[in-house]
Coordinates of C-alpha atoms in Angstrom, one line a residue:
X20 CA 35.3 23.1 92.1
X21 CA 32.3 25.4 92.9
X22 CA 34.3 27.6 95.6
X23 CA 37.5 27.8 93.5
X24 CA 35.5 29.2 90.6
X25 CA 33.7 31.5 92.7
X26 CA 37.0 32.7 94.0
X27 CA 38.4 32.6 90.3
X28 CA 35.4 34.9 89.0
X29 CA 35.7 37.2 92.0
X30 CA 39.4 38.0 91.5
X31 CA 38.6 38.6 87.5
X32 CA 35.8 40.9 88.5
X33 CA 37.9 42.7 91.2
X34 CA 41.2 42.9 89.7
X35 CA 42.8 42.1 93.3
X36 CA 43.3 39.1 95.3
X37 CA 42.7 41.4 98.7
X38 CA 39.3 42.7 96.9
X39 CA 38.1 39.4 96.0
X40 CA 38.9 38.0 99.5
X41 CA 36.8 41.1 101.2
X42 CA 34.0 40.3 99.0
X43 CA 33.8 36.6 99.7
X44 CA 34.5 36.9 103.4
X45 CA 37.8 34.9 103.6
X46 CA 41.3 35.5 104.0
X47 CA 43.5 36.4 101.0
X48 CA 45.4 32.9 101.7
X49 CA 42.3 30.8 101.4
X50 CA 41.6 32.6 98.1
X51 CA 45.3 32.2 97.1
X52 CA 45.5 28.3 97.8
X53 CA 42.2 28.0 95.9
X54 CA 43.3 29.5 92.7
X55 CA 46.2 27.4 93.2
X56 CA 44.2 24.4 92.9
X57 CA 41.9 25.6 90.4
X58 CA 45.4 26.1 88.2
X59 CA 46.6 22.6 89.0
X60 CA 43.4 21.4 88.3
X61 CA 42.9 22.9 84.5
X62 CA 46.3 22.3 84.3
X63 CA 47.6 26.0 83.1
X64 CA 48.3 29.2 84.7
X65 CA 45.3 31.5 84.9
X66 CA 46.5 34.5 86.4
X67 CA 49.6 36.7 86.1
X68 CA 49.6 37.7 90.0
X69 CA 51.5 41.2 91.4
X70 CA 51.9 42.7 94.7
X71 CA 48.7 44.8 93.9
X72 CA 47.3 43.6 90.8
X73 CA 46.6 40.2 89.2
X74 CA 46.1 39.5 85.1
X75 CA 44.6 37.0 83.4
X76 CA 46.8 35.1 80.9
X77 CA 45.8 34.0 77.8
X78 CA 44.6 30.6 79.4
X79 CA 42.5 32.6 81.9
X80 CA 40.9 34.8 79.3
X81 CA 39.5 31.5 77.5
X82 CA 38.4 30.0 81.1
X83 CA 36.5 32.8 82.1
X84 CA 33.2 32.3 79.8
X85 CA 33.4 28.6 80.7
X86 CA 33.6 29.5 84.5
X87 CA 30.8 31.4 84.6
X88 CA 28.9 28.7 82.5
X89 CA 29.8 26.2 85.0
X90 CA 29.0 28.2 88.1
X91 CA 25.6 28.9 86.6
X92 CA 24.8 25.4 85.9
X93 CA 25.9 24.2 89.4
X94 CA 23.8 27.0 90.9
X95 CA 20.7 25.5 88.8
X96 CA 21.5 22.0 89.4
X97 CA 21.4 23.1 93.0
X98 CA 18.5 24.9 93.0
X99 CA 16.8 21.9 90.8
X100 CA 17.2 19.3 93.8
X101 CA 16.5 21.4 96.2
X102 CA 12.8 22.9 94.6
X103 CA 10.0 22.9 97.0
X104 CA 7.5 22.4 94.5
X105 CA 8.6 19.3 92.6
X106 CA 6.2 19.7 90.1
X107 CA 7.1 22.3 87.3
X108 CA 4.4 25.2 86.4
X109 CA 4.2 28.3 84.6
X110 CA 4.7 29.6 81.2
X111 CA 7.7 28.2 79.1
X112 CA 8.5 30.3 76.0
X113 CA 10.4 28.6 73.3
X114 CA 11.3 29.7 69.7
X115 CA 12.3 28.0 66.6
X116 CA 12.7 28.5 63.1
X117 CA 9.3 28.3 61.0
X118 CA 9.9 25.2 58.9
X119 CA 11.6 23.1 61.6
X120 CA 9.4 24.1 64.6
X121 CA 6.2 22.9 62.4
X122 CA 7.7 19.7 61.6
X123 CA 9.6 18.7 64.6
X124 CA 8.0 20.7 67.7
X125 CA 4.7 21.3 67.0
X126 CA 3.6 17.5 66.7
X127 CA 5.0 16.7 69.8
X128 CA 3.7 19.5 72.4
X129 CA 0.7 17.5 73.3
X130 CA 2.6 14.8 74.8
X131 CA 4.7 17.2 76.7
X132 CA 2.2 19.1 78.0
X133 CA 0.3 15.8 79.0
X134 CA 3.4 14.7 80.9
X135 CA 3.5 18.4 82.8
X136 CA 0.1 19.6 82.8
X137 CA 0.6 22.6 84.8
X138 CA 3.1 24.1 82.5
X139 CA 1.9 26.6 79.8
X140 CA 3.9 26.9 76.4
X141 CA 4.4 29.7 74.1
X142 CA 6.3 28.8 70.9
X143 CA 7.2 31.5 68.5
X144 CA 8.2 30.2 65.2
X145 CA 10.9 33.1 63.7
X146 CA 13.5 32.6 61.2
X147 CA 15.8 35.6 62.7
X148 CA 18.2 35.1 65.7
X149 CA 16.0 36.2 68.5
X150 CA 18.1 37.6 71.6
X151 CA 16.8 35.6 74.6
X152 CA 17.1 38.4 77.2
X153 CA 15.4 41.0 75.5
X154 CA 12.4 38.6 74.3
X155 CA 12.4 36.7 77.5
X156 CA 12.9 33.6 75.7
X157 CA 13.4 30.7 77.8
X158 CA 15.1 28.0 74.9
X159 CA 15.8 28.4 71.2
X160 CA 16.4 26.3 68.8
X161 CA 19.1 27.3 66.4
X162 CA 20.2 25.7 63.2
X163 CA 23.8 26.0 62.6
X164 CA 27.2 26.9 63.5
X165 CA 26.7 28.7 66.8
X166 CA 29.1 31.9 67.6
X167 CA 30.1 32.2 70.9
X168 CA 28.3 33.5 73.5
X169 CA 26.7 33.0 77.1
X170 CA 24.3 30.5 76.0
X171 CA 24.3 27.3 77.5
X172 CA 23.9 24.7 74.3
X173 CA 22.7 21.3 73.9
X174 CA 23.2 19.2 70.8
X175 CA 20.3 17.8 69.3
X176 CA 21.3 16.5 65.9
X177 CA 23.9 17.0 63.1
X178 CA 22.6 19.2 60.0
X179 CA 23.3 17.3 56.6
X180 CA 22.0 18.3 53.0
X181 CA 20.9 16.2 50.7
X182 CA 20.6 17.1 46.5
X183 CA 17.7 15.9 45.5
X184 CA 15.2 16.4 42.8
X185 CA 11.9 15.2 41.6
X186 CA 11.2 12.0 39.2
X187 CA 9.8 14.3 36.7
X188 CA 12.9 17.0 36.6
X189 CA 15.0 13.9 36.3
X190 CA 12.7 12.8 33.4
X191 CA 12.8 16.0 31.5
X192 CA 16.6 17.0 32.2
X193 CA 18.6 13.4 32.9
X194 CA 20.0 13.0 35.9
X195 CA 23.4 14.5 37.1
X196 CA 26.0 11.8 37.9
X197 CA 28.4 13.8 39.7
X198 CA 27.9 17.2 41.7
X199 CA 30.1 19.1 39.0
X200 CA 27.3 18.1 36.6
X201 CA 25.2 20.2 38.5
X202 CA 26.7 23.3 37.1
X203 CA 24.6 22.3 34.3
X204 CA 21.0 22.1 36.3
X205 CA 18.7 24.1 37.3
X206 CA 19.3 24.5 40.9
X207 CA 17.7 26.3 43.5
X208 CA 19.1 29.0 45.5
X209 CA 18.4 29.5 49.1
X210 CA 18.7 33.4 49.8
X211 CA 18.5 35.1 52.9
X212 CA 20.3 36.6 55.6
X213 CA 21.3 33.1 57.4
X214 CA 21.8 31.6 54.0
X215 CA 25.3 29.6 54.3
X216 CA 27.9 30.6 51.8
X217 CA 28.7 26.7 51.8
X218 CA 24.9 25.7 50.8
X219 CA 26.2 24.1 47.6
X220 CA 29.2 22.2 49.1
X221 CA 30.3 18.6 48.6
X222 CA 32.7 16.5 50.3
X223 CA 35.7 16.0 48.0
X224 CA 34.3 18.3 44.8
X225 CA 35.9 21.8 43.8
X226 CA 38.6 21.5 46.8
X227 CA 35.5 21.5 49.3
X228 CA 34.4 25.0 47.8
X229 CA 30.9 25.7 46.9
X230 CA 30.0 25.3 43.4
X231 CA 28.6 28.3 41.4
X232 CA 25.3 26.6 40.7
X233 CA 22.9 28.8 38.8
X234 CA 18.9 28.0 38.1
X235 CA 15.9 30.6 37.5
X236 CA 14.2 30.0 41.4
X237 CA 15.4 31.5 44.3
X238 CA 13.6 31.9 47.5
X239 CA 14.0 32.6 51.6
X240 CA 11.7 30.0 52.3
X241 CA 13.0 26.2 52.7
X242 CA 9.2 25.1 52.4
X243 CA 8.8 26.7 49.5
X244 CA 11.7 25.0 47.8
X245 CA 10.6 21.6 49.0
X246 CA 7.4 22.0 47.4
X247 CA 8.9 23.4 44.3
X248 CA 11.4 20.5 43.7
X249 CA 8.6 18.0 44.6
X250 CA 6.8 20.0 41.7
X251 CA 9.8 19.8 39.1
X252 CA 10.9 23.3 39.2
X253 CA 15.0 21.9 39.8
X254 CA 17.5 20.2 42.1
X255 CA 17.1 21.3 45.4
X256 CA 20.1 20.9 48.2
X257 CA 18.0 20.5 51.2
X258 CA 18.7 19.9 55.1
X259 CA 17.8 16.0 55.8
X260 CA 15.5 16.9 58.3
X261 CA 13.2 18.8 55.9
X262 CA 13.5 16.4 52.9
X263 CA 13.2 12.7 54.5
X264 CA 9.7 12.6 54.0
X265 CA 9.5 13.2 50.5
X266 CA 12.4 11.4 50.0
X267 CA 11.0 8.2 52.0
X268 CA 7.8 8.7 50.2
X269 CA 9.3 8.7 46.6
X270 CA 8.8 12.4 46.2
X271 CA 11.9 13.2 45.7
X272 CA 15.4 11.1 44.8
X273 CA 18.1 11.8 46.3
X274 CA 21.5 12.3 44.2
X275 CA 24.6 11.2 44.1
X276 CA 24.1 7.8 46.2
X277 CA 21.7 6.6 48.9
X278 CA 19.7 9.4 50.8
X279 CA 21.6 8.2 54.2
X280 CA 25.2 8.7 53.1
X281 CA 25.7 10.5 49.5
X282 CA 28.6 13.4 49.1
X283 CA 26.8 16.0 51.4
X284 CA 28.6 17.4 54.1
X285 CA 27.4 17.7 57.6
X286 CA 28.3 21.1 58.2
X287 CA 27.2 21.8 61.7
X288 CA 24.2 20.7 63.8
X289 CA 21.1 21.6 65.8
X290 CA 21.1 22.8 69.2
X291 CA 18.9 24.0 72.0
X292 CA 20.1 27.1 73.8
X293 CA 19.1 28.6 76.8
X294 CA 20.5 31.5 78.7
X295 CA 22.4 30.4 82.0
X296 CA 21.2 31.9 85.6
X297 CA 17.6 32.3 84.6
X298 CA 15.3 32.0 87.9
X299 CA 13.5 29.0 86.9
X300 CA 16.0 27.0 84.4
X301 CA 14.1 23.5 85.3
X302 CA 11.8 24.0 82.8
X303 CA 13.9 24.8 80.2
X304 CA 15.9 21.6 81.2
X305 CA 12.8 19.7 81.1
X306 CA 11.9 20.7 77.6
X307 CA 15.1 20.1 76.2
X308 CA 15.5 16.6 77.6
X309 CA 12.1 16.0 76.1
X310 CA 13.2 17.3 72.8
X311 CA 16.2 14.9 72.8
X312 CA 14.1 12.0 73.5
X313 CA 11.9 12.7 70.7
X314 CA 14.7 13.4 68.1
X315 CA 16.8 10.4 69.2
X316 CA 20.0 9.1 68.3
X317 CA 20.3 8.9 65.3
X318 CA 17.6 11.4 64.6
X319 CA 14.7 9.8 63.5
X320 CA 14.6 11.3 60.1
X321 CA 18.1 10.1 59.4
X322 CA 16.8 6.5 60.7
X323 CA 14.2 6.9 58.1
X324 CA 16.4 7.6 55.4
X325 CA 18.7 4.5 56.3
X326 CA 15.7 2.5 55.9
X327 CA 15.6 3.1 52.1

């Protein structure tokens, strides 16, 4: 597989079987046989081959980024098992959204550094999407849908939002029985460059389109929205990873059913992403594996809600 993928990418980059064969120091027939094997393996034609030039098919175009990921992953796996130094060392740079990083990463870094005492960790909390290559970041925690890119993504948890309000607010304004009742309540809006248009979407409600809620309070900081909701400022639609502690403590009340269920839509996921082909991937892989172990399946914040 590794050799066939190398041949495939060499042909893609050169646009010609002969040039690819020369680059790989192989016979043209050997390159052709490996391409044939790969096409049989994936079950699709990857090239339209002419006498002088080869062109990617639609399937081949779609396969190119995956092939590059596979080659990078295989190379990293080989480097990991053949590394001379078994003890990871050096600086690992991680970036994460501010609220998520404070709650779910910072508290467990002590144990990670205890496991790997030769590592140094630099954690950058930033709500903007960071360019990993430009900022020389090893691992980024991303919340929400991932655009197509060359990044290698590891799933950590689903992201689910819960409509909730404080007992004080509900005493003053009543408890909405259905999501449509929110149109008559004070709802807090999240406004930022990364805000999702579907923030106030509920399964099976309003044809699965966002509700046009309104209220007197808007913010670009989810921690602020959490505190304001606890203080009775209005109804909030918060990620479960953010609201779980307040719900368990009774500071907030989940609307429209148990906090572990309700009508909230699982819209996307929480991922750890990294660049393929970095010179020291082992540190990033160790950190991501540790984070997955810490979060658990299901995530520990969802398990806490299920116990209510």
